[in-house]
């Protein structure tokens, strides 16, 4: 017991406050990261109602706690129904994202499409590679691969270990590890 | 001891909406499991399963075999973890879209 409050109720309230803070942070920041604001707002609203309304109702009006729970689940339904049955299936970008998460990586301005292929090759080979080997495997010219390697080196995704020899850095791995292996891609697959 | 009708009605309401939300969260997981939010959505599905079990126990057993407040706290913990995973996933996405500078 904490004062007149049972320990588990106090735990729920504290956890609810932390959860609510996290949700408010998400509400504040999600608009800059993902485009589907409406369904995320419903989803966040449902979890917020559960996390904050649940413990409060448990103390103030225990008979109504399941109405709060049910309504929170209803908001989760509203949050998930639309993206599952309409937007997500219809939206072209979503299909791309699901088949090839690399699209969602939102390459930096300096990056070129070939950079992904080069990084994937480094990732699968776990070797020090030369521009010639990379160009041969990816079916690009050696000159264009060299240019991209310079850009990747400059930005820390690849490092030059010796003259004409490169390997991927931890940052490069981190960039690729950000998303799971694509299910299918149109990219040239490294051999 | 039987449940009061109004209380039973609110529990049934929770079961119905919770089941629908659980099914949708499983469908969402099926679609989003390869996306950055896949792990968070899978946790949401687990939380919804616990949510349904909790309310079904309340409906079937006026004196539940497990303390309801323990289950409630487990649900709260699951929801908190879900929010934590959402924030973590979003952070990872932001890192990935910030120009990939060291």
Short mmCIF file of C-alpha atoms in Angstrom, two decimals:
data_model
loop_
_atom_site.label_atom_id
_atom_site.label_comp_id
_atom_site.label_asym_id
_atom_site.label_seq_id
_atom_site.Cartn_x
_atom_site.Cartn_y
_atom_site.Cartn_z
CA UNK A 1 0.00 0.00 0.00
CA UNK A 2 1.12 3.53 -0.82
CA UNK A 3 -1.06 5.75 1.35
CA UNK A 4 -4.57 4.47 0.69
CA UNK A 5 -3.59 3.18 -2.74
CA UNK A 6 -2.91 -0.54 -3.31
CA UNK A 7 0.58 -1.19 -4.69
CA UNK A 8 -0.62 -2.54 -8.04
CA UNK A 9 -2.90 0.47 -8.57
CA UNK A 10 0.03 2.78 -7.86
CA UNK A 11 2.15 0.75 -10.31
CA UNK A 12 -0.57 1.08 -12.97
CA UNK A 13 -0.83 4.82 -12.47
CA UNK A 14 2.92 5.36 -12.69
CA UNK A 15 3.15 3.11 -15.75
CA UNK A 16 0.14 4.89 -17.26
CA UNK A 17 1.87 8.23 -16.79
CA UNK A 18 5.04 6.98 -18.48
CA UNK A 19 3.00 5.47 -21.31
CA UNK A 20 1.01 8.68 -21.72
CA UNK A 21 4.23 10.70 -21.88
CA UNK A 22 5.54 8.36 -24.56
CA UNK A 23 2.28 8.60 -26.49
CA UNK A 24 2.26 12.39 -26.34
CA UNK A 25 5.82 12.35 -27.62
CA UNK A 26 4.68 10.09 -30.48
CA UNK A 27 1.74 12.36 -31.25
CA UNK A 28 4.08 15.35 -31.30
CA UNK A 29 6.73 13.77 -33.48
CA UNK A 30 5.05 11.16 -35.70
CA UNK A 31 3.90 13.65 -38.30
CA UNK A 32 7.45 14.18 -39.42
CA UNK A 33 8.16 10.48 -39.87
CA UNK A 34 5.09 8.66 -41.19
CA UNK A 35 2.33 9.91 -43.40
CA UNK A 36 -0.70 8.10 -42.03
CA UNK A 37 -1.62 10.50 -39.29
CA UNK A 38 -5.31 9.72 -38.90
CA UNK A 39 -5.06 6.03 -38.10
CA UNK A 40 -2.07 6.56 -35.86
CA UNK A 41 -4.00 9.22 -33.98
CA UNK A 42 -6.83 6.74 -33.35
CA UNK A 43 -4.38 4.03 -32.31
CA UNK A 44 -2.54 6.35 -29.97
CA UNK A 45 -5.87 7.60 -28.61
CA UNK A 46 -6.93 4.03 -27.83
CA UNK A 47 -3.72 3.17 -26.02
CA UNK A 48 -3.81 6.52 -24.19
CA UNK A 49 -7.36 5.88 -23.01
CA UNK A 50 -6.35 2.41 -21.84
CA UNK A 51 -3.16 3.57 -20.12
CA UNK A 52 -4.58 6.65 -18.41
CA UNK A 53 -8.33 6.09 -18.31
CA UNK A 54 -8.04 2.48 -17.09
CA UNK A 55 -6.21 3.13 -13.80
CA UNK A 56 -8.25 6.28 -13.12
CA UNK A 57 -11.55 4.47 -13.72
CA UNK A 58 -10.31 1.61 -11.52
CA UNK A 59 -10.02 4.03 -8.61
CA UNK A 60 -12.83 6.51 -9.29
CA UNK A 61 -15.51 4.32 -10.89
CA UNK A 62 -14.51 0.63 -10.91
CA UNK A 63 -17.88 -0.40 -12.38
CA UNK A 64 -17.06 1.49 -15.58
CA UNK A 65 -13.52 0.28 -16.12
CA UNK A 66 -14.57 -2.21 -18.80
CA UNK A 67 -16.42 0.50 -20.69
CA UNK A 68 -13.11 2.37 -20.76
CA UNK A 69 -11.31 -0.81 -21.87
CA UNK A 70 -13.89 -1.53 -24.56
CA UNK A 71 -13.81 2.02 -25.87
CA UNK A 72 -10.01 1.93 -25.95
CA UNK A 73 -10.22 -1.27 -28.02
CA UNK A 74 -12.78 0.46 -30.26
CA UNK A 75 -10.30 3.25 -30.97
CA UNK A 76 -7.65 0.63 -31.75
CA UNK A 77 -10.12 -0.91 -34.24
CA UNK A 78 -10.66 2.50 -35.88
CA UNK A 79 -6.92 2.99 -35.97
CA UNK A 80 -6.17 -0.35 -37.62
CA UNK A 81 -9.19 -0.93 -39.88
CA UNK A 82 -8.57 1.85 -42.34
CA UNK A 83 -4.90 1.19 -43.09
CA UNK A 84 -5.47 -2.57 -43.32
CA UNK A 85 -8.54 -2.56 -45.53
CA UNK A 86 -8.14 0.63 -47.50
CA UNK A 87 -5.13 2.88 -47.52
CA UNK A 88 -2.37 0.37 -46.98
CA UNK A 89 -3.58 -1.96 -49.71
CA UNK A 90 -4.35 0.86 -52.10
CA UNK A 91 -1.37 3.07 -51.56
CA UNK A 92 1.37 2.44 -54.01
CA UNK A 93 4.10 3.42 -51.61
CA UNK A 94 3.01 0.89 -49.03
CA UNK A 95 3.37 -1.95 -51.50
CA UNK A 96 6.81 -0.72 -52.35
CA UNK A 97 7.76 -0.38 -48.72
CA UNK A 98 6.56 -3.85 -47.84
CA UNK A 99 8.35 -5.48 -50.75
CA UNK A 100 11.45 -3.38 -50.54
CA UNK A 101 12.05 -1.55 -47.28
CA UNK A 102 15.04 0.14 -48.91
CA UNK A 103 12.54 2.55 -50.45
CA UNK A 104 11.61 3.65 -46.97
CA UNK A 105 15.22 4.35 -46.10
CA UNK A 106 14.69 7.68 -47.80
CA UNK A 107 18.17 8.03 -49.13
CA UNK A 108 20.11 11.14 -48.28
CA UNK A 109 20.47 13.75 -50.97
CA UNK A 110 24.01 12.75 -51.80
CA UNK A 111 23.08 9.09 -52.30
CA UNK A 112 22.38 7.38 -55.61
CA UNK A 113 20.34 4.22 -56.21
CA UNK A 114 23.55 2.31 -56.87
CA UNK A 115 24.73 2.99 -53.31
CA UNK A 116 22.15 0.55 -51.93
CA UNK A 117 23.42 -2.16 -54.23
CA UNK A 118 27.01 -1.53 -53.26
CA UNK A 119 26.19 -1.62 -49.55
CA UNK A 120 24.14 -4.81 -49.96
CA UNK A 121 27.07 -6.41 -51.74
CA UNK A 122 29.46 -5.45 -48.93
CA UNK A 123 26.94 -6.75 -46.43
CA UNK A 124 26.54 -10.14 -48.09
CA UNK A 125 30.22 -10.61 -48.91
CA UNK A 126 31.75 -9.52 -45.57
CA UNK A 127 34.92 -8.87 -47.53
CA UNK A 128 37.25 -6.10 -48.54
CA UNK A 129 36.25 -5.36 -52.14
CA UNK A 130 37.72 -3.42 -55.03
CA UNK A 131 35.76 -1.23 -57.47
CA UNK A 132 36.44 -3.77 -60.21
CA UNK A 133 34.94 -6.66 -58.25
CA UNK A 134 31.93 -4.57 -57.26
CA UNK A 135 31.41 -3.36 -60.83
CA UNK A 136 31.61 -6.94 -62.13
CA UNK A 137 29.05 -8.22 -59.62
CA UNK A 138 26.61 -5.36 -60.00
CA UNK A 139 26.98 -4.91 -63.73
CA UNK A 140 28.00 -1.27 -63.55
CA UNK A 141 31.05 0.46 -64.96
CA UNK A 142 34.15 0.54 -62.77
CA UNK A 143 34.28 4.35 -63.04
CA UNK A 144 30.75 4.84 -61.75
CA UNK A 145 31.36 2.41 -58.89
CA UNK A 146 34.55 4.28 -57.98
CA UNK A 147 32.64 7.55 -57.91
CA UNK A 148 29.98 6.10 -55.62
CA UNK A 149 32.60 4.53 -53.36
CA UNK A 150 34.20 7.94 -52.94
CA UNK A 151 30.86 9.42 -51.92
CA UNK A 152 30.14 6.53 -49.55
CA UNK A 153 33.62 6.87 -48.03
CA UNK A 154 33.19 10.60 -47.63
CA UNK A 155 29.96 10.02 -45.72
CA UNK A 156 31.33 7.26 -43.52
CA UNK A 157 29.35 4.27 -44.83
CA UNK A 158 32.41 2.71 -46.42
CA UNK A 159 36.10 3.06 -45.60
CA UNK A 160 39.21 2.70 -47.72
CA UNK A 161 41.51 0.14 -46.11
CA UNK A 162 44.20 0.33 -48.77
CA UNK A 163 44.67 1.82 -52.18
CA UNK A 164 41.64 0.72 -54.25
CA UNK A 165 40.30 -1.56 -51.46
CA UNK A 166 37.17 -0.82 -49.50
CA UNK A 167 35.04 -2.29 -46.73
CA UNK A 168 31.78 -1.32 -45.10
CA UNK A 169 31.86 0.57 -41.79
CA UNK A 170 29.65 0.06 -38.76
CA UNK A 171 27.56 3.00 -39.92
CA UNK A 172 27.04 1.29 -43.27
CA UNK A 173 25.89 -1.86 -41.47
CA UNK A 174 23.63 0.24 -39.29
CA UNK A 175 22.12 1.81 -42.39
CA UNK A 176 21.27 -1.60 -43.87
CA UNK A 177 20.23 -3.15 -40.57
CA UNK A 178 17.67 -0.43 -40.09
CA UNK A 179 15.21 -2.60 -41.99
CA UNK A 180 14.92 -6.34 -42.47
CA UNK A 181 15.98 -8.16 -45.61
CA UNK A 182 13.63 -7.22 -48.47
CA UNK A 183 11.29 -10.05 -49.50
CA UNK A 184 11.71 -9.31 -53.21
CA UNK A 185 13.59 -6.57 -54.96
CA UNK A 186 14.12 -5.51 -58.47
CA UNK A 187 17.76 -4.89 -57.70
CA UNK A 188 20.61 -6.86 -59.11
CA UNK A 189 21.37 -9.54 -56.57
CA UNK A 190 24.99 -9.91 -55.57
CA UNK A 191 26.50 -13.25 -56.44
CA UNK B 1 -22.17 -15.36 -7.14
CA UNK B 2 -23.47 -14.08 -10.49
CA UNK B 3 -22.22 -10.97 -12.23
CA UNK B 4 -24.42 -7.90 -12.18
CA UNK B 5 -26.09 -7.53 -15.59
CA UNK B 6 -24.63 -4.08 -16.26
CA UNK B 7 -21.14 -5.22 -15.28
CA UNK B 8 -21.49 -8.34 -17.43
CA UNK B 9 -22.61 -6.15 -20.33
CA UNK B 10 -19.55 -3.91 -20.03
CA UNK B 11 -17.29 -6.97 -19.93
CA UNK B 12 -18.99 -8.43 -23.03
CA UNK B 13 -18.54 -5.06 -24.75
CA UNK B 14 -14.83 -5.24 -23.95
CA UNK B 15 -14.60 -8.80 -25.23
CA UNK B 16 -16.28 -7.92 -28.53
CA UNK B 17 -14.22 -4.81 -29.22
CA UNK B 18 -11.07 -6.48 -27.88
CA UNK B 19 -11.55 -9.48 -30.18
CA UNK B 20 -12.08 -7.25 -33.20
CA UNK B 21 -9.00 -5.20 -32.27
CA UNK B 22 -7.04 -8.44 -31.75
CA UNK B 23 -8.00 -9.77 -35.18
CA UNK B 24 -7.11 -6.46 -36.81
CA UNK B 25 -3.79 -6.27 -34.99
CA UNK B 26 -2.95 -9.77 -36.28
CA UNK B 27 -3.85 -8.67 -39.81
CA UNK B 28 -1.76 -5.54 -39.34
CA UNK B 29 1.14 -7.71 -38.17
CA UNK B 30 0.75 -9.91 -41.25
CA UNK B 31 1.10 -6.83 -43.45
CA UNK B 32 3.64 -4.86 -41.45
CA UNK B 33 5.88 -7.62 -40.09
CA UNK B 34 8.70 -6.73 -42.50
CA UNK B 35 8.37 -3.02 -41.83
CA UNK B 36 10.03 -1.06 -39.01
CA UNK B 37 6.84 -1.30 -36.96
CA UNK B 38 6.48 -5.08 -37.27
CA UNK B 39 7.80 -5.87 -33.80
CA UNK B 40 5.60 -3.26 -32.14
CA UNK B 41 2.51 -4.54 -33.95
CA UNK B 42 3.31 -8.13 -32.94
CA UNK B 43 3.48 -7.01 -29.30
CA UNK B 44 0.15 -5.23 -29.74
CA UNK B 45 -1.34 -8.54 -30.93
CA UNK B 46 -0.05 -10.28 -27.80
CA UNK B 47 -1.44 -7.53 -25.59
CA UNK B 48 -4.82 -7.85 -27.29
CA UNK B 49 -4.82 -11.62 -26.68
CA UNK B 50 -4.13 -10.96 -22.99
CA UNK B 51 -6.85 -8.30 -23.04
CA UNK B 52 -9.39 -10.81 -24.36
CA UNK B 53 -8.30 -13.52 -21.89
CA UNK B 54 -8.60 -11.09 -19.00
CA UNK B 55 -12.17 -10.15 -19.85
CA UNK B 56 -13.22 -13.71 -20.65
CA UNK B 57 -11.89 -14.79 -17.24
CA UNK B 58 -13.91 -12.04 -15.59
CA UNK B 59 -17.03 -13.14 -17.43
CA UNK B 60 -16.63 -16.87 -16.81
CA UNK B 61 -15.36 -16.74 -13.25
CA UNK B 62 -16.97 -14.24 -10.88
CA UNK B 63 -14.08 -15.17 -8.58
CA UNK B 64 -11.26 -15.46 -11.13
CA UNK B 65 -8.46 -18.02 -10.61
CA UNK B 66 -5.93 -15.25 -11.24
CA UNK B 67 -6.09 -11.92 -9.45
CA UNK B 68 -7.66 -9.46 -11.93
CA UNK B 69 -5.45 -6.60 -10.77
CA UNK B 70 -2.38 -8.68 -11.63
CA UNK B 71 -3.70 -9.23 -15.15
CA UNK B 72 -4.55 -5.54 -15.41
CA UNK B 73 -0.99 -4.63 -14.46
CA UNK B 74 0.35 -7.16 -16.98
CA UNK B 75 -1.81 -5.48 -19.64
CA UNK B 76 -0.53 -2.06 -18.60
CA UNK B 77 3.03 -3.34 -18.83
CA UNK B 78 2.37 -4.77 -22.29
CA UNK B 79 0.90 -1.48 -23.48
CA UNK B 80 3.87 0.44 -22.06
CA UNK B 81 6.25 -1.91 -23.89
CA UNK B 82 4.23 -1.45 -27.08
CA UNK B 83 4.57 2.33 -26.82
CA UNK B 84 8.27 1.95 -26.04
CA UNK B 85 8.73 -0.18 -29.17
CA UNK B 86 6.81 2.36 -31.27
CA UNK B 87 9.11 5.13 -30.07
CA UNK B 88 12.16 2.96 -30.67
CA UNK B 89 10.98 2.05 -34.20
CA UNK B 90 10.28 5.67 -34.96
CA UNK B 91 13.69 6.66 -33.66
CA UNK B 92 15.32 4.09 -35.92
CA UNK B 93 13.35 5.42 -38.88
CA UNK B 94 14.38 8.94 -38.05
CA UNK B 95 18.04 7.92 -37.85
CA UNK B 96 17.60 6.28 -41.23
CA UNK B 97 16.08 9.36 -42.80
CA UNK B 98 18.39 11.92 -41.27
CA UNK B 99 20.93 11.83 -44.02
CA UNK B 100 22.89 8.90 -42.60
CA UNK B 101 25.60 11.13 -41.28
CA UNK B 102 27.83 9.82 -38.52
#
